Amino acid sequence: MRYASLFWEYIKNYAKTRLTYRADFWIEVLSDLLFQGMNLIFILIVFQHTPSLGGWSEAEVVFVYGFFMVPFGVFSTFFSIWNFSERYIVKGEMDRVLTRPAHSLYQVLLENVDPPSLIGSFVGAIIMALCWTQLDLPFHLLDVLMLIVLVLGAVLIYAGLYTALSAISFYSDAPTGIVPLMYNIQNYGRYPVNIYNKMIRFVLTWLLPFAFVGVIPASYFLEKKADDLSRMAMMTPVMGIIVFSLGLALWNHGVKKYRGAGS
């Protein structure tokens, strides 16, 4: 209950700030939609030159992209810690966080909450619904529950990987520059993994499991049998728990090694 009330207080403070600078809110929403729109246009352009991609039709790949947007929007809302190293380590704000009784990661996440990113999740859900109709996929009530479970698993994968990357800052005196690289790698998860060679497929599935944030869980609804993707989709929540647990463990260990910003 204490953490729930703390969450509510941070949300109220965020709302007060946004009501003061309303234009910034809508500019952020618009820029995010334009960015996602450009990615979608790229997919559509690709299918102007080929009828299928690794055995996947245009509607199927767009469906995967729609699913990809849903967990990414949720993750970006509650785990927006892209500038952790610069703000909390270099500028010393981590010292302030550690003087408070709440868990340090929870505080950092609440201070950087970004609700406009949820717009991307809603757009992704709309894209999925349109493709669902176009592909004439059967709909069952169980699909709603599975969608929630798979999205939460994908969010945990994002959260675990980026928490681990942020925790590296505790061991380094300077920003690592790995986060932009990881951001680019994650985009490969929105395409069918069977279009890549075996090495890249292995990395995207088991080392940096971004395939579990897009194409693999989405294949559950598409009932794709190639490479047993639809059956692997059930591993998404398990993979999410494992990755997030590892990221949180690295964070907690890094906090113990942290010695302050100094002078």
mmCIF file of C-alpha atoms in Angstrom:
data_model
loop_
_atom_site.group_PDB
_atom_site.id
_atom_site.type_symbol
_atom_site.label_atom_id
_atom_site.label_comp_id
_atom_site.label_asym_id
_atom_site.label_seq_id
_atom_site.Cartn_x
_atom_site.Cartn_y
_atom_site.Cartn_z
ATOM 1 C CA MET A 1 0.000 0.000 0.000
ATOM 2 C CA ARG A 2 2.863 2.358 0.755
ATOM 3 C CA TYR A 3 4.308 1.859 -2.703
ATOM 4 C CA ALA A 4 0.867 2.230 -4.294
ATOM 5 C CA SER A 5 0.296 5.561 -2.531
ATOM 6 C CA LEU A 6 3.776 6.670 -3.559
ATOM 7 C CA PHE A 7 2.940 5.837 -7.168
ATOM 8 C CA TRP A 8 -0.241 7.898 -6.956
ATOM 9 C CA GLU A 9 1.612 10.910 -5.541
ATOM 10 C CA TYR A 10 4.155 10.827 -8.357
ATOM 11 C CA ILE A 11 1.372 10.588 -10.963
ATOM 12 C CA LYS A 12 -0.365 13.618 -9.440
ATOM 13 C CA ASN A 13 2.869 15.607 -9.557
ATOM 14 C CA TYR A 14 3.366 14.566 -13.179
ATOM 15 C CA ALA A 15 -0.173 15.713 -14.043
ATOM 16 C CA LYS A 16 0.412 19.101 -12.401
ATOM 17 C CA THR A 17 3.583 19.569 -14.426
ATOM 18 C CA ARG A 18 1.913 18.621 -17.703
ATOM 19 C CA LEU A 19 -1.044 20.916 -17.045
ATOM 20 C CA THR A 20 1.462 23.746 -16.806
ATOM 21 C CA TYR A 21 3.164 22.834 -20.105
ATOM 22 C CA ARG A 22 0.331 21.258 -22.115
ATOM 23 C CA ALA A 23 1.892 21.905 -25.502
ATOM 24 C CA ASP A 24 4.912 19.780 -24.551
ATOM 25 C CA PHE A 25 2.596 16.858 -23.830
ATOM 26 C CA TRP A 26 0.960 16.908 -27.261
ATOM 27 C CA ILE A 27 4.240 17.542 -29.062
ATOM 28 C CA GLU A 28 5.671 14.460 -27.389
ATOM 29 C CA VAL A 29 2.634 12.392 -28.377
ATOM 30 C CA LEU A 30 2.806 13.628 -31.972
ATOM 31 C CA SER A 31 6.538 12.980 -32.317
ATOM 32 C CA ASP A 32 6.108 9.458 -30.974
ATOM 33 C CA LEU A 33 3.291 8.741 -33.419
ATOM 34 C CA LEU A 34 5.318 10.120 -36.328
ATOM 35 C CA PHE A 35 8.261 7.909 -35.399
ATOM 36 C CA GLN A 36 6.089 4.793 -35.193
ATOM 37 C CA GLY A 37 4.348 5.793 -38.407
ATOM 38 C CA MET A 38 7.664 5.981 -40.259
ATOM 39 C CA ASN A 39 8.530 2.459 -39.126
ATOM 40 C CA LEU A 40 5.173 1.195 -40.351
ATOM 41 C CA ILE A 41 5.614 2.953 -43.704
ATOM 42 C CA PHE A 42 8.999 1.247 -44.075
ATOM 43 C CA ILE A 43 7.333 -2.156 -43.696
ATOM 44 C CA LEU A 44 4.700 -1.255 -46.265
ATOM 45 C CA ILE A 45 7.382 -0.100 -48.710
ATOM 46 C CA VAL A 46 9.232 -3.405 -48.319
ATOM 47 C CA PHE A 47 6.103 -5.305 -49.338
ATOM 48 C CA GLN A 48 5.792 -3.192 -52.458
ATOM 49 C CA HIS A 49 8.804 -5.147 -53.714
ATOM 50 C CA THR A 50 8.053 -8.637 -52.377
ATOM 51 C CA PRO A 51 4.832 -10.599 -51.749
ATOM 52 C CA SER A 52 6.167 -12.211 -48.569
ATOM 53 C CA LEU A 53 9.022 -11.957 -46.105
ATOM 54 C CA GLY A 54 10.416 -15.284 -44.958
ATOM 55 C CA GLY A 55 7.014 -16.867 -45.559
ATOM 56 C CA TRP A 56 5.130 -14.072 -43.745
ATOM 57 C CA SER A 57 2.537 -11.981 -45.544
ATOM 58 C CA GLU A 58 2.260 -8.207 -45.303
ATOM 59 C CA ALA A 59 -0.723 -8.374 -42.937
ATOM 60 C CA GLU A 60 1.120 -10.811 -40.660
ATOM 61 C CA VAL A 61 4.247 -8.644 -40.428
ATOM 62 C CA VAL A 62 2.126 -5.556 -39.746
ATOM 63 C CA PHE A 63 0.294 -7.544 -37.056
ATOM 64 C CA VAL A 64 3.646 -8.380 -35.457
ATOM 65 C CA TYR A 65 4.595 -4.709 -35.557
ATOM 66 C CA GLY A 66 1.299 -3.801 -33.895
ATOM 67 C CA PHE A 67 2.001 -6.263 -31.097
ATOM 68 C CA PHE A 68 5.564 -4.941 -30.842
ATOM 69 C CA MET A 69 4.185 -1.449 -30.158
ATOM 70 C CA VAL A 70 1.940 -2.533 -27.257
ATOM 71 C CA PRO A 71 4.581 -3.748 -24.735
ATOM 72 C CA PHE A 72 7.057 -1.113 -25.906
ATOM 73 C CA GLY A 73 4.548 1.631 -25.104
ATOM 74 C CA VAL A 74 3.927 0.206 -21.628
ATOM 75 C CA PHE A 75 7.658 -0.189 -21.047
ATOM 76 C CA SER A 76 8.423 3.352 -22.199
ATOM 77 C CA THR A 77 5.750 4.678 -19.848
ATOM 78 C CA PHE A 78 6.994 3.036 -16.672
ATOM 79 C CA PHE A 79 10.672 2.322 -17.435
ATOM 80 C CA SER A 80 11.789 5.512 -19.154
ATOM 81 C CA ILE A 81 15.360 5.490 -17.831
ATOM 82 C CA TRP A 82 17.228 6.245 -21.037
ATOM 83 C CA ASN A 83 19.253 9.059 -19.416
ATOM 84 C CA PHE A 84 19.918 7.329 -16.097
ATOM 85 C CA SER A 85 23.700 7.566 -16.287
ATOM 86 C CA GLU A 86 23.763 11.247 -17.190
ATOM 87 C CA ARG A 87 21.146 12.371 -14.691
ATOM 88 C CA TYR A 88 21.666 10.125 -11.681
ATOM 89 C CA ILE A 89 25.326 9.180 -11.817
ATOM 90 C CA VAL A 90 27.114 12.055 -13.538
ATOM 91 C CA LYS A 91 24.949 14.771 -11.966
ATOM 92 C CA GLY A 92 24.793 12.987 -8.614
ATOM 93 C CA GLU A 93 21.024 12.691 -8.197
ATOM 94 C CA MET A 94 21.419 9.066 -7.133
ATOM 95 C CA ASP A 95 22.713 10.349 -3.792
ATOM 96 C CA ARG A 96 19.341 11.991 -3.191
ATOM 97 C CA VAL A 97 17.446 8.839 -4.159
ATOM 98 C CA LEU A 98 19.416 6.672 -1.740
ATOM 99 C CA THR A 99 18.528 8.875 1.234
ATOM 100 C CA ARG A 100 14.874 7.798 0.937
ATOM 101 C CA PRO A 101 13.399 4.562 2.330
ATOM 102 C CA ALA A 102 11.709 3.343 -0.894
ATOM 103 C CA HIS A 103 13.592 1.037 -3.263
ATOM 104 C CA SER A 104 15.971 3.056 -5.419
ATOM 105 C CA LEU A 105 14.836 1.594 -8.765
ATOM 106 C CA TYR A 106 11.182 2.239 -7.917
ATOM 107 C CA GLN A 107 11.951 5.886 -7.180
ATOM 108 C CA VAL A 108 13.945 6.343 -10.375
ATOM 109 C CA LEU A 109 11.157 4.809 -12.449
ATOM 110 C CA LEU A 110 8.477 7.008 -10.867
ATOM 111 C CA GLU A 111 10.544 10.149 -11.395
ATOM 112 C CA ASN A 112 10.735 9.358 -15.113
ATOM 113 C CA VAL A 113 7.222 8.046 -15.752
ATOM 114 C CA ASP A 114 6.053 8.995 -19.255
ATOM 115 C CA PRO A 115 2.277 8.403 -19.794
ATOM 116 C CA PRO A 116 2.223 9.819 -23.376
ATOM 117 C CA SER A 117 4.068 6.693 -24.474
ATOM 118 C CA LEU A 118 0.894 4.697 -23.785
ATOM 119 C CA ILE A 119 -0.570 6.265 -26.928
ATOM 120 C CA GLY A 120 1.755 3.994 -28.888
ATOM 121 C CA SER A 121 0.268 0.963 -27.141
ATOM 122 C CA PHE A 122 -3.256 2.002 -28.113
ATOM 123 C CA VAL A 123 -2.186 2.528 -31.722
ATOM 124 C CA GLY A 124 -0.505 -0.878 -31.718
ATOM 125 C CA ALA A 125 -3.702 -2.483 -30.409
ATOM 126 C CA ILE A 126 -5.683 -0.820 -33.206
ATOM 127 C CA ILE A 127 -3.221 -2.102 -35.812
ATOM 128 C CA MET A 128 -3.547 -5.613 -34.371
ATOM 129 C CA ALA A 129 -7.354 -5.403 -34.478
ATOM 130 C CA LEU A 130 -7.353 -4.294 -38.128
ATOM 131 C CA CYS A 131 -4.948 -7.034 -39.162
ATOM 132 C CA TRP A 132 -6.907 -9.564 -37.091
ATOM 133 C CA THR A 133 -9.960 -8.818 -39.208
ATOM 134 C CA GLN A 134 -8.013 -8.801 -42.459
ATOM 135 C CA LEU A 135 -6.409 -12.170 -41.689
ATOM 136 C CA ASP A 136 -9.784 -13.572 -40.593
ATOM 137 C CA LEU A 137 -8.278 -14.951 -37.385
ATOM 138 C CA PRO A 138 -10.589 -16.717 -34.925
ATOM 139 C CA PHE A 139 -11.251 -14.837 -31.703
ATOM 140 C CA HIS A 140 -11.688 -16.431 -28.290
ATOM 141 C CA LEU A 141 -12.017 -14.877 -24.846
ATOM 142 C CA LEU A 142 -8.842 -16.716 -23.906
ATOM 143 C CA ASP A 143 -7.003 -14.568 -26.461
ATOM 144 C CA VAL A 144 -7.601 -11.480 -24.314
ATOM 145 C CA LEU A 145 -6.042 -13.155 -21.276
ATOM 146 C CA MET A 146 -3.134 -14.457 -23.352
ATOM 147 C CA LEU A 147 -2.573 -11.008 -24.828
ATOM 148 C CA ILE A 148 -2.252 -9.525 -21.330
ATOM 149 C CA VAL A 149 0.099 -12.294 -20.182
ATOM 150 C CA LEU A 150 2.304 -12.083 -23.277
ATOM 151 C CA VAL A 151 2.442 -8.276 -23.155
ATOM 152 C CA LEU A 152 3.453 -8.327 -19.480
ATOM 153 C CA GLY A 153 6.137 -10.906 -20.266
ATOM 154 C CA ALA A 154 7.489 -8.731 -23.084
ATOM 155 C CA VAL A 155 7.468 -5.654 -20.826
ATOM 156 C CA LEU A 156 9.506 -7.552 -18.221
ATOM 157 C CA ILE A 157 12.058 -8.482 -20.892
ATOM 158 C CA TYR A 158 12.435 -4.834 -21.868
ATOM 159 C CA ALA A 159 12.589 -3.799 -18.219
ATOM 160 C CA GLY A 160 15.191 -6.401 -17.298
ATOM 161 C CA LEU A 161 17.520 -5.608 -20.184
ATOM 162 C CA TYR A 162 17.402 -1.839 -19.756
ATOM 163 C CA THR A 163 17.625 -2.059 -15.957
ATOM 164 C CA ALA A 164 20.775 -4.116 -16.400
ATOM 165 C CA LEU A 165 22.178 -1.590 -18.871
ATOM 166 C CA SER A 166 21.419 1.277 -16.485
ATOM 167 C CA ALA A 167 23.066 -0.646 -13.642
ATOM 168 C CA ILE A 168 26.327 -0.748 -15.604
ATOM 169 C CA SER A 169 26.625 2.969 -14.765
ATOM 170 C CA PHE A 170 27.286 2.016 -11.135
ATOM 171 C CA TYR A 171 30.498 0.322 -12.216
ATOM 172 C CA SER A 172 31.628 2.960 -14.717
ATOM 173 C CA ASP A 173 32.552 6.615 -14.277
ATOM 174 C CA ALA A 174 31.167 7.615 -17.675
ATOM 175 C CA PRO A 175 28.097 6.811 -19.783
ATOM 176 C CA THR A 176 28.658 3.579 -21.641
ATOM 177 C CA GLY A 177 26.832 4.423 -24.853
ATOM 178 C CA ILE A 178 25.391 0.904 -24.960
ATOM 179 C CA VAL A 179 21.768 2.012 -24.607
ATOM 180 C CA PRO A 180 21.492 3.530 -28.135
ATOM 181 C CA LEU A 181 23.010 0.356 -29.561
ATOM 182 C CA MET A 182 20.532 -1.789 -27.633
ATOM 183 C CA TYR A 183 17.672 0.410 -28.799
ATOM 184 C CA ASN A 184 18.623 -0.288 -32.412
ATOM 185 C CA ILE A 185 19.001 -4.028 -31.805
ATOM 186 C CA GLN A 186 15.545 -4.303 -30.248
ATOM 187 C CA ASN A 187 13.946 -3.209 -33.514
ATOM 188 C CA TYR A 188 14.973 -6.515 -35.065
ATOM 189 C CA GLY A 189 12.383 -8.164 -32.813
ATOM 190 C CA ARG A 190 9.527 -6.741 -34.848
ATOM 191 C CA TYR A 191 10.448 -8.827 -37.909
ATOM 192 C CA PRO A 192 10.195 -12.611 -38.401
ATOM 193 C CA VAL A 193 13.331 -14.162 -36.897
ATOM 194 C CA ASN A 194 13.526 -16.769 -39.656
ATOM 195 C CA ILE A 195 14.703 -14.092 -42.122
ATOM 196 C CA TYR A 196 17.998 -13.802 -40.206
ATOM 197 C CA ASN A 197 20.938 -16.197 -40.204
ATOM 198 C CA LYS A 198 21.341 -18.716 -37.380
ATOM 199 C CA MET A 199 23.747 -16.583 -35.364
ATOM 200 C CA ILE A 200 21.516 -13.494 -35.312
ATOM 201 C CA ARG A 201 18.486 -15.663 -34.641
ATOM 202 C CA PHE A 202 20.242 -17.214 -31.634
ATOM 203 C CA VAL A 203 21.236 -13.809 -30.249
ATOM 204 C CA LEU A 204 17.733 -12.358 -30.663
ATOM 205 C CA THR A 205 16.129 -15.407 -29.075
ATOM 206 C CA TRP A 206 18.374 -16.431 -26.193
ATOM 207 C CA LEU A 207 21.038 -13.781 -25.493
ATOM 208 C CA LEU A 208 19.181 -10.522 -26.123
ATOM 209 C CA PRO A 209 15.668 -12.003 -26.339
ATOM 210 C CA PHE A 210 14.009 -9.232 -28.328
ATOM 211 C CA ALA A 211 12.297 -11.874 -30.459
ATOM 212 C CA PHE A 212 10.137 -12.453 -27.363
ATOM 213 C CA VAL A 213 8.855 -8.860 -27.407
ATOM 214 C CA GLY A 214 7.432 -9.024 -30.917
ATOM 215 C CA VAL A 215 7.423 -11.848 -33.402
ATOM 216 C CA ILE A 216 7.365 -14.849 -31.029
ATOM 217 C CA PRO A 217 4.401 -13.824 -28.819
ATOM 218 C CA ALA A 218 2.559 -12.418 -31.840
ATOM 219 C CA SER A 219 2.907 -15.794 -33.571
ATOM 220 C CA TYR A 220 0.649 -17.282 -30.883
ATOM 221 C CA PHE A 221 -2.305 -15.405 -32.351
ATOM 222 C CA LEU A 222 -1.188 -15.964 -35.948
ATOM 223 C CA GLU A 223 -0.788 -19.686 -35.254
ATOM 224 C CA LYS A 224 2.507 -19.762 -37.119
ATOM 225 C CA LYS A 225 3.946 -23.254 -37.142
ATOM 226 C CA ALA A 226 7.290 -22.377 -38.719
ATOM 227 C CA ASP A 227 10.166 -22.957 -36.303
ATOM 228 C CA ASP A 228 7.586 -23.758 -33.594
ATOM 229 C CA LEU A 229 7.180 -20.041 -32.901
ATOM 230 C CA SER A 230 3.606 -20.364 -31.682
ATOM 231 C CA ARG A 231 4.670 -22.884 -29.043
ATOM 232 C CA MET A 232 7.678 -20.801 -28.041
ATOM 233 C CA ALA A 233 5.282 -17.914 -27.366
ATOM 234 C CA MET A 234 4.260 -19.590 -24.122
ATOM 235 C CA MET A 235 7.823 -19.053 -22.867
ATOM 236 C CA THR A 236 7.462 -15.261 -23.069
ATOM 237 C CA PRO A 237 6.346 -14.681 -19.438
ATOM 238 C CA VAL A 238 8.975 -17.128 -18.181
ATOM 239 C CA MET A 239 11.674 -15.378 -20.174
ATOM 240 C CA GLY A 240 10.397 -12.044 -18.850
ATOM 241 C CA ILE A 241 10.664 -13.144 -15.212
ATOM 242 C CA ILE A 242 14.175 -14.515 -15.761
ATOM 243 C CA VAL A 243 15.483 -11.434 -17.579
ATOM 244 C CA PHE A 244 13.923 -8.968 -15.137
ATOM 245 C CA SER A 245 15.229 -10.926 -12.141
ATOM 246 C CA LEU A 246 18.743 -10.799 -13.575
ATOM 247 C CA GLY A 247 18.443 -7.077 -14.320
ATOM 248 C CA LEU A 248 17.144 -6.330 -10.824
ATOM 249 C CA ALA A 249 19.899 -8.414 -9.235
ATOM 250 C CA LEU A 250 22.538 -6.489 -11.195
ATOM 251 C CA TRP A 251 20.907 -3.206 -10.129
ATOM 252 C CA ASN A 252 20.859 -4.159 -6.440
ATOM 253 C CA HIS A 253 24.485 -5.245 -6.583
ATOM 254 C CA GLY A 254 25.428 -2.022 -8.362
ATOM 255 C CA VAL A 255 23.707 0.090 -5.698
ATOM 256 C CA LYS A 256 25.840 -1.628 -3.040
ATOM 257 C CA LYS A 257 28.969 -0.739 -5.026
ATOM 258 C CA TYR A 258 27.898 2.874 -5.543
ATOM 259 C CA ARG A 259 30.025 5.295 -3.541
ATOM 260 C CA GLY A 260 28.412 8.627 -4.426
ATOM 261 C CA ALA A 261 29.064 11.284 -7.025
ATOM 262 C CA GLY A 262 31.956 12.818 -5.085
ATOM 263 C CA SER A 263 33.154 16.311 -5.916
#
